[in-house]
CSV table of C-alpha atoms and ligand atoms in Angstrom, one decimal:
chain,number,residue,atom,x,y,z
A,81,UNK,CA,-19.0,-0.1,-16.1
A,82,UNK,CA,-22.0,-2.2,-14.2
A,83,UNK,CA,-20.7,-4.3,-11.1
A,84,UNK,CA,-20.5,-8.1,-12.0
A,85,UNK,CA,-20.9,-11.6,-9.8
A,86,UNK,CA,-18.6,-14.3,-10.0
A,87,UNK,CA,-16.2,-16.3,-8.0
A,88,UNK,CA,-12.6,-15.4,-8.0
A,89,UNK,CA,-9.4,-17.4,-6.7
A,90,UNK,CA,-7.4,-16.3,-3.5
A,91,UNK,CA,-3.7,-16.5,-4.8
A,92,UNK,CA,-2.0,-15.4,-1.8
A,93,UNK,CA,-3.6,-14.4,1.7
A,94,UNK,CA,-1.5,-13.4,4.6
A,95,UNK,CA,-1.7,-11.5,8.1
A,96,UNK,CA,0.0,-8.2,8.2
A,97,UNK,CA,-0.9,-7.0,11.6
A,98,UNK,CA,-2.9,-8.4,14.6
A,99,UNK,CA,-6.0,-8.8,12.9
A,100,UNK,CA,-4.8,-7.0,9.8
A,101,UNK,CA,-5.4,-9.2,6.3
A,102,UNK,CA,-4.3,-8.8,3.1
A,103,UNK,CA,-5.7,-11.2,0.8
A,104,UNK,CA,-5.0,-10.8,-3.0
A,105,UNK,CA,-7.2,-12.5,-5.9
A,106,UNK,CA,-7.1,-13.2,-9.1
A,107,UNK,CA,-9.1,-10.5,-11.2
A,108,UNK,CA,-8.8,-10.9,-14.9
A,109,UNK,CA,-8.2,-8.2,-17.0
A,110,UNK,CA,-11.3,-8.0,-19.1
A,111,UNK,CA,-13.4,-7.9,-16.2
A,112,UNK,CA,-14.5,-4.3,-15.2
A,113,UNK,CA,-11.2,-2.1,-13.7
A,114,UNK,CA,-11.7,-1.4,-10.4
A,115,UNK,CA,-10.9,2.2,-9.3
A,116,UNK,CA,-9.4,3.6,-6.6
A,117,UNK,CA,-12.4,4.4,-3.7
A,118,UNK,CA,-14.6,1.8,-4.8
A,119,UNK,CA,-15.1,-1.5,-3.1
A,120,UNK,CA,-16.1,-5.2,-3.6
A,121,UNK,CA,-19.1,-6.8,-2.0
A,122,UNK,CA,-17.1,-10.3,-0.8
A,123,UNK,CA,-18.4,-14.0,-0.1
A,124,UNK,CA,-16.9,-17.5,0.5
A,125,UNK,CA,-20.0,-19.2,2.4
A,126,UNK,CA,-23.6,-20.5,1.1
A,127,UNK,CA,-26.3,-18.5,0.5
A,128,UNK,CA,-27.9,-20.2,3.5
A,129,UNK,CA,-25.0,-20.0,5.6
A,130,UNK,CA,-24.7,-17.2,8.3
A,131,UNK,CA,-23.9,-14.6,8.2
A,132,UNK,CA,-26.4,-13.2,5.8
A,133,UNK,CA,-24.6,-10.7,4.2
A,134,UNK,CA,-21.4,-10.5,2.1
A,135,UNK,CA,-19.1,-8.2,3.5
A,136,UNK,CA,-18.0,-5.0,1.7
A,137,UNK,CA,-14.1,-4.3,1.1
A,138,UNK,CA,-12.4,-1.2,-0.3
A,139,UNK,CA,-10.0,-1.9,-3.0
A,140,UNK,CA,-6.3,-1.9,-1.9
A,141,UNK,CA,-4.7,-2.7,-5.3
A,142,UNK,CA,-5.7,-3.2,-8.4
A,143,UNK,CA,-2.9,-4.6,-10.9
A,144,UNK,CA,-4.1,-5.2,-14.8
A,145,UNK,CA,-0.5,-6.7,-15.6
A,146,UNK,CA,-0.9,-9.0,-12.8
A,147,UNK,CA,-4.8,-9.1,-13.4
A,148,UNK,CA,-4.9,-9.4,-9.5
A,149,UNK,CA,-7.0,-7.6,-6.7
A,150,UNK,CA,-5.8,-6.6,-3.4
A,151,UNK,CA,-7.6,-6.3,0.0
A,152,UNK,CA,-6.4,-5.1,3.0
A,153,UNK,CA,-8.8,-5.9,5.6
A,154,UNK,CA,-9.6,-5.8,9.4
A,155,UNK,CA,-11.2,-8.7,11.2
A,156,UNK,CA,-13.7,-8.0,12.9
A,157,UNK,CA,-16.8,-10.0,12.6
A,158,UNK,CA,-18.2,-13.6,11.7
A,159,UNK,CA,-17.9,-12.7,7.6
A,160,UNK,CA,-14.4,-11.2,8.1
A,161,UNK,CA,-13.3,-14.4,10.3
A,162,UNK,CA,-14.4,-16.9,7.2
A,163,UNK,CA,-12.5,-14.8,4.9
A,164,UNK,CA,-9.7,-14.6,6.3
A,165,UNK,CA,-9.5,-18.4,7.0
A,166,UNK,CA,-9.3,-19.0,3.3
A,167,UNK,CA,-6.4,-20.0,2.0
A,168,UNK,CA,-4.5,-19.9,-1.5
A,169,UNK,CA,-6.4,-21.9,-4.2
A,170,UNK,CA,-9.6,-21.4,-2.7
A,171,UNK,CA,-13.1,-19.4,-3.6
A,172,UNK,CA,-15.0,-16.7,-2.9
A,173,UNK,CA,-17.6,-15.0,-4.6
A,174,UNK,CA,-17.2,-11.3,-5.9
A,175,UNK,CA,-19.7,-8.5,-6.4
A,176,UNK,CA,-18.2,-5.2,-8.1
A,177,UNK,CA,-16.4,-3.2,-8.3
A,178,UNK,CA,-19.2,-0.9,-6.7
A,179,UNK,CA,-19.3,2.4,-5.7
A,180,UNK,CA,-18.4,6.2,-7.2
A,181,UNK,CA,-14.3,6.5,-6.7
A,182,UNK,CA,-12.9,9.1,-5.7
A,183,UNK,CA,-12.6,11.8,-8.8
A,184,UNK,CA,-9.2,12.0,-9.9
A,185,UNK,CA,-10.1,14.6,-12.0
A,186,UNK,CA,-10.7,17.1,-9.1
A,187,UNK,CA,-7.0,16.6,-8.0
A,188,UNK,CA,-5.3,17.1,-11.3
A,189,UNK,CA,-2.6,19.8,-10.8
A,190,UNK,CA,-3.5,20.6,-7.7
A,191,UNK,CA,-1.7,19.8,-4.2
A,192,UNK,CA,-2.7,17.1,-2.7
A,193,UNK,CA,-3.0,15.7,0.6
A,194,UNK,CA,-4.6,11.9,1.7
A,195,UNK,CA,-5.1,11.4,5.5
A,196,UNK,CA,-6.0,8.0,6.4
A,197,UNK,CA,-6.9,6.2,9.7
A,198,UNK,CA,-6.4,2.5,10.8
A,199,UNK,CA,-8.0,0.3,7.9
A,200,UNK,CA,-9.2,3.6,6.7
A,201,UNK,CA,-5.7,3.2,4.9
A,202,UNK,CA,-6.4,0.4,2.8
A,203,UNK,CA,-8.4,2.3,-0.2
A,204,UNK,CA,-5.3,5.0,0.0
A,205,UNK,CA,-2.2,2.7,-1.5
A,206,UNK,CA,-4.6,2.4,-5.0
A,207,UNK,CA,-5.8,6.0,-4.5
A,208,UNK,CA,-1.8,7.0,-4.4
A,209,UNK,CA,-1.3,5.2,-7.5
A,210,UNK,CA,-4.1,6.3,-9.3
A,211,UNK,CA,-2.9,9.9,-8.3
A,212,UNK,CA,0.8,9.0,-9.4
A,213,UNK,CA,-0.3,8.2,-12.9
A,214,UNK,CA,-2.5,11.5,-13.3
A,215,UNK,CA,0.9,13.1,-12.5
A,216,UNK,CA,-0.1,14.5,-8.8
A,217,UNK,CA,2.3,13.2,-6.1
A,218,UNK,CA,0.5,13.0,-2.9
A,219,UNK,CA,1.3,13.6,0.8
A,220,UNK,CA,0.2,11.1,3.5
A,221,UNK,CA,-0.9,11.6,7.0
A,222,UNK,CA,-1.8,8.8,8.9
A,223,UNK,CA,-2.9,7.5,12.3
A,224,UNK,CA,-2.9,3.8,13.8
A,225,UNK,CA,-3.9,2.7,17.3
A,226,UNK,CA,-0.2,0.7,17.9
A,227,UNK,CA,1.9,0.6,14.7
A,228,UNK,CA,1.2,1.3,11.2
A,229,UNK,CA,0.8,-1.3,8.8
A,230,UNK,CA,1.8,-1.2,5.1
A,231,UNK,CA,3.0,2.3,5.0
A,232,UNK,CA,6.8,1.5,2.7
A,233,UNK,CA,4.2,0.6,0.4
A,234,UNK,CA,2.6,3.7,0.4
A,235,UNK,CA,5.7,5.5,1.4
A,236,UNK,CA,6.6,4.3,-2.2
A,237,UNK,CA,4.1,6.3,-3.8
A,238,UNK,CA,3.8,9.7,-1.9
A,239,UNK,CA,5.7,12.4,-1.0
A,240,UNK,CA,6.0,13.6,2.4
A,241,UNK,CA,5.0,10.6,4.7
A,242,UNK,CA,3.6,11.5,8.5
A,243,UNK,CA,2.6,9.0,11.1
A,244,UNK,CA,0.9,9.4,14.5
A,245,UNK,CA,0.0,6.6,16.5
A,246,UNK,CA,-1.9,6.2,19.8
A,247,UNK,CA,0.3,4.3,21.3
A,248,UNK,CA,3.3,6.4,20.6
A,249,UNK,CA,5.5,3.2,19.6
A,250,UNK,CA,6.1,4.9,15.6
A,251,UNK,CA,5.4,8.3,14.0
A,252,UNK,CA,3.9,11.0,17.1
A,253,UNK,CA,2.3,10.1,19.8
A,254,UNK,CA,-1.6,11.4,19.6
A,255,UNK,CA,-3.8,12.3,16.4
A,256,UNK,CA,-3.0,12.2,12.5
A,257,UNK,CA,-5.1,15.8,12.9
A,258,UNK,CA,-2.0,17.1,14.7
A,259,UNK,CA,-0.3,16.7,11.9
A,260,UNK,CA,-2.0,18.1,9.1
A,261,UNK,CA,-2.4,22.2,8.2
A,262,UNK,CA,-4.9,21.9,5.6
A,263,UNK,CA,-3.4,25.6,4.4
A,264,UNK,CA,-0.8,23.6,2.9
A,265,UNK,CA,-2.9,21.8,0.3
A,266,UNK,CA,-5.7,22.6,-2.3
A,267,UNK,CA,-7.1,19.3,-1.7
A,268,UNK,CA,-7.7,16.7,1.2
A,269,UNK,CA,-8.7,13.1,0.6
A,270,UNK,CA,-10.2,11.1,3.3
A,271,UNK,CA,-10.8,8.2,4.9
A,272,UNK,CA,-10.9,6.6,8.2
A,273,UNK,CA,-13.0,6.3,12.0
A,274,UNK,CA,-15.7,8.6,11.4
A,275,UNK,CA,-14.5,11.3,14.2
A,276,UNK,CA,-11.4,11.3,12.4
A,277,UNK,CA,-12.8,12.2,9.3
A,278,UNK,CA,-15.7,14.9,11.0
A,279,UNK,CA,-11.9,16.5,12.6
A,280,UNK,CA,-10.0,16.2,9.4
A,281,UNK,CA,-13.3,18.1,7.5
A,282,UNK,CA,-13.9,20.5,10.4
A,283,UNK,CA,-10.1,21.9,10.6
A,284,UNK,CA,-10.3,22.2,6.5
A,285,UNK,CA,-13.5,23.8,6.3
A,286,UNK,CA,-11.8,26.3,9.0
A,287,UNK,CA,-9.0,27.0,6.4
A,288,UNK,CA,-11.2,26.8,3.7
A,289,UNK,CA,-9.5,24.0,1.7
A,290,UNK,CA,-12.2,20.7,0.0
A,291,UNK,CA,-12.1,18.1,1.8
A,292,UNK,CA,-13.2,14.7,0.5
A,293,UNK,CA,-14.2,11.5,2.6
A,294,UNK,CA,-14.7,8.3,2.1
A,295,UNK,CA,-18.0,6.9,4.0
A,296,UNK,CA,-18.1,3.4,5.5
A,297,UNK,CA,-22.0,1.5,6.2
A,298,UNK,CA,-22.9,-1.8,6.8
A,299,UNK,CA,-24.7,-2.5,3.5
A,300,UNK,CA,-27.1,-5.3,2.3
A,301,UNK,CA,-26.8,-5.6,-1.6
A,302,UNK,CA,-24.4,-3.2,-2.2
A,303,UNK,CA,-25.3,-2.4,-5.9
A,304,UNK,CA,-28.3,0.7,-4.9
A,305,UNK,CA,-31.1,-1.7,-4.3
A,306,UNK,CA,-32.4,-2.2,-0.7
A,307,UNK,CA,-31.9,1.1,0.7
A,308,UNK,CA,-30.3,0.5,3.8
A,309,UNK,CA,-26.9,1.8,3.5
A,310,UNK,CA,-28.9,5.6,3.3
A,311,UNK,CA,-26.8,8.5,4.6
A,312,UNK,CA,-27.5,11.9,5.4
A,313,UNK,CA,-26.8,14.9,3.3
A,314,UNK,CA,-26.9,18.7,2.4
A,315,UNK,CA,-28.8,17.4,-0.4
A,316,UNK,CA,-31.1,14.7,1.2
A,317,UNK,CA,-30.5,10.9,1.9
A,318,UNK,CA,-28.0,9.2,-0.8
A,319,UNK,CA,-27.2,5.8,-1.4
A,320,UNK,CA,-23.3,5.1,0.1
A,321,UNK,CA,-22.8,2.0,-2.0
A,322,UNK,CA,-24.3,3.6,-5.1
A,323,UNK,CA,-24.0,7.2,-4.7
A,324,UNK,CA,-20.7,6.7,-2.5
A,325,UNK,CA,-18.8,5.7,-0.9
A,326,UNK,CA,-16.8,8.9,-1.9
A,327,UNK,CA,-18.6,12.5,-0.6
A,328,UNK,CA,-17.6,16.2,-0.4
A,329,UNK,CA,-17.0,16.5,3.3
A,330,UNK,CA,-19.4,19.6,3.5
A,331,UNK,CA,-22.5,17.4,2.0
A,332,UNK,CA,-22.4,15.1,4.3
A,333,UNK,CA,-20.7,16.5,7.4
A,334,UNK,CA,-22.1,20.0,7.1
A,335,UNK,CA,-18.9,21.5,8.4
B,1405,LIG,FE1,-28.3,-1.9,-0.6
B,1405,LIG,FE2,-26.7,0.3,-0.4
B,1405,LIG,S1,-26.5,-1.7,0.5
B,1405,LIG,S2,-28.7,0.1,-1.3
């Protein structure tokens, strides 16, 4: 279903972590279904206003009961400072849901493991769901810089739960990629830093179990038209806000 623009009101928005939001919006239900992977190209200041572009966010939660979108977000930048200033009852202007998803298809019966780093998290807790209701129960490896943030939710929706953290206040002190033996799954679902991912890829290419990743660019439009968000691939340059987000680790990390 083709992305659509229109504004959207913030129903709750609170801090989770040092710099950490999660902001959740009202998304009716006969508006497209977001799926779990694909992201929203966000807004709350005039077309005139800097910063120029709307800032891209993952999906955290998508709730068609509810009709309410989650995101979990880091702050980071001018865009992400304005958003999270907003508060409940206010606006902001929605482009989406964009981007592939991840297949859910491909993980249908199969063992599954999702490894996640920092806000590299946030497009895990729908992906977990999504799994969940396909009937796959997934594992979870993740790594945080101090402490993790939102994991009982995920918890709730995975099996085996592992944490590292570099500051060795919860879960192992060190990298999620000590953690994880690929060996033990038929399927590993990515996203996070982009040396965390190229590890994750590299030690299952090693063991010979797919590896999937989730790519993150700074992107203009975000719908496939101004080219800039181009990445490199086995295959040639591809789109990561049309063609992606989600890639086979080997296409674009050439393990
Ligand atoms: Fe414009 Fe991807 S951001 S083509």
């Amino acid at each position: 279903m083709p992305a659509i623009c229109c504004n959207t009101t913030v129903l709750e928005h609170r801090q989770v972590a040092t710099g950490i939001q999660l902001m959740t919006v009202a998304w009716p239900s006969q508006h497209p279904a977001p799926k779990a992977g694909q992201f929203f190209m966000l807004r709350c200041w005039a077309a005139n206003e800097s910063p120029v572009l709307s800032r891209p966010i993952s999906v955290h939660a998508y709730d068609r009961t509810t009709a309410t979108v989650q995101f979990l977000y880091e702050v980071r930048g001018e865009g992400t400072k304005k958003l999270a200033a907003l508060t409940e009852g206010e606006t902001l202007r929605l482009v989406g849901p964009t981007g592939n998803g991840f297949d859910l298809e491909d993980a249908k019966g199969k063992k599954v493991a999702l490894v996640g780093g920092g806000i590299g998290t946030a497009p895990l807790y729908q992906l977990a769901v999504e799994l969940n209701q396909a009937g796959t129960t997934p594992d979870y490896y993740a790594g945080f810089r101090e402490r993790a943030y939102e994991l009982d939710k995920l918890s709730s929706v995975c099996g085996k739960v592992q944490l590292a953290t570099d500051s060795g206040l919860e879960g192992v002190k060190g990298l999620v990629t000590q953690l994880l033996n690929p060996s033990d799954y038929d399927l590993v679902l990515c996203c996070g830093p982009e040396p965390m991912m190229r590890a994750v890829a590299k030690l299952c290419a090693e063991q010979g179990v797919r590896c999937v990743v989730s790519l993150e660019r700074k992107m203009a439009c975000g719908i496939g038209a101004c080219l800039g968000c181009t990445c490199h691939t086995s295959t040639g340059g591809r789109c990561v806000c049309k063609e992606g987000p989600v890639f086979d680790a080997q296409e674009v990390f050439g393990q």
